[in-house]
């Protein structure tokens, strides 16, 4: 079964750091780009970041650029999101998502984890 | 950056009725790289449509997508009780940025 399981969320103070993980199983993780998408309470979906299959290329939303770092360990089938200088507006459920196809072109996201909740508050 | 605007914000319909959801882009979406997702409370999004009109695996044929350029539509031909949810469009053509619409809530009338 194709599965993504996020972990690492929690309560953190403004200015703090957190590292999210996403464990992948049931597919060839190293062949796929991967994404992080977040959803603030009661709000819509916002794309956060993406990484290519070998980790050599990354992209970020302007709102997190310079503060968040996406990375992956293909040997461990795990995706990461290092979040630094956290702000209240980063409070959200963070989802990792896999594209529909294992190719180096944009595709929709067809596999999603259940999400992990990050709360930034003093 | 492409901005997607969905309408209406909320759509109130009854089971058995036809639902038409709109997604308008601020710039042309290249190669019809437009997707639709369904999200129910407390759940992750579910891919319904990609490439503007292709149904994802396991999606019932009452869901259909159409459109090109800047105007796209998701149609649900006959609403089932399980279809009441929030629907998002997403463009993935203007890489490296991927943007979502603000969502349309489909509620039971």
Coordinates of N, CA, C and O in Angstrom, one line a residue, chain B residues 13 23 25-26 33 42 69 80 84 86 93-94 103:
Chain B
X13 N -26.8 22.8 -2.5 CA -27.6 22.0 -3.4 C -28.1 20.8 -2.7 O -27.6 20.5 -1.6
X23 N -13.3 27.8 -11.7 CA -11.9 28.2 -11.2 C -11.4 29.0 -12.4 O -11.2 28.6 -13.5
X25 N -8.2 31.5 -13.6 CA -6.8 31.8 -13.4 C -6.4 33.2 -13.9 O -7.0 33.7 -14.9
X26 N -5.5 33.9 -13.2 CA -5.1 35.2 -13.5 C -4.2 35.3 -14.8 O -4.1 36.3 -15.4
X33 N -2.4 22.3 -17.0 CA -1.9 21.8 -15.8 C -2.8 22.3 -14.6 O -2.4 23.0 -13.8
X42 N -11.2 17.1 8.5 CA -10.3 16.3 9.2 C -9.6 15.3 8.3 O -8.8 14.4 8.8
X69 N -6.8 27.3 -20.8 CA -6.5 28.7 -20.7 C -6.6 29.3 -19.3 O -5.8 28.9 -18.4
X80 N -24.1 12.9 -4.8 CA -24.3 11.9 -3.8 C -24.1 12.5 -2.4 O -23.3 13.5 -2.3
X84 N -20.5 16.1 -0.6 CA -20.6 17.4 0.1 C -19.3 17.6 0.9 O -19.0 16.8 1.8
X86 N -15.4 20.4 0.6 CA -14.7 21.5 0.0 C -13.9 21.1 -1.2 O -13.2 20.1 -1.1
X93 N 1.4 24.3 -13.5 CA 2.1 24.6 -14.7 C 3.2 25.6 -14.6 O 4.2 25.6 -15.3
X94 N 3.1 26.5 -13.6 CA 4.0 27.6 -13.6 C 5.1 27.3 -12.6 O 5.4 28.0 -11.6
X103 N -11.0 27.7 -2.6 CA -11.9 26.6 -2.3 C -13.4 27.0 -2.5 O -13.7 28.2 -2.3

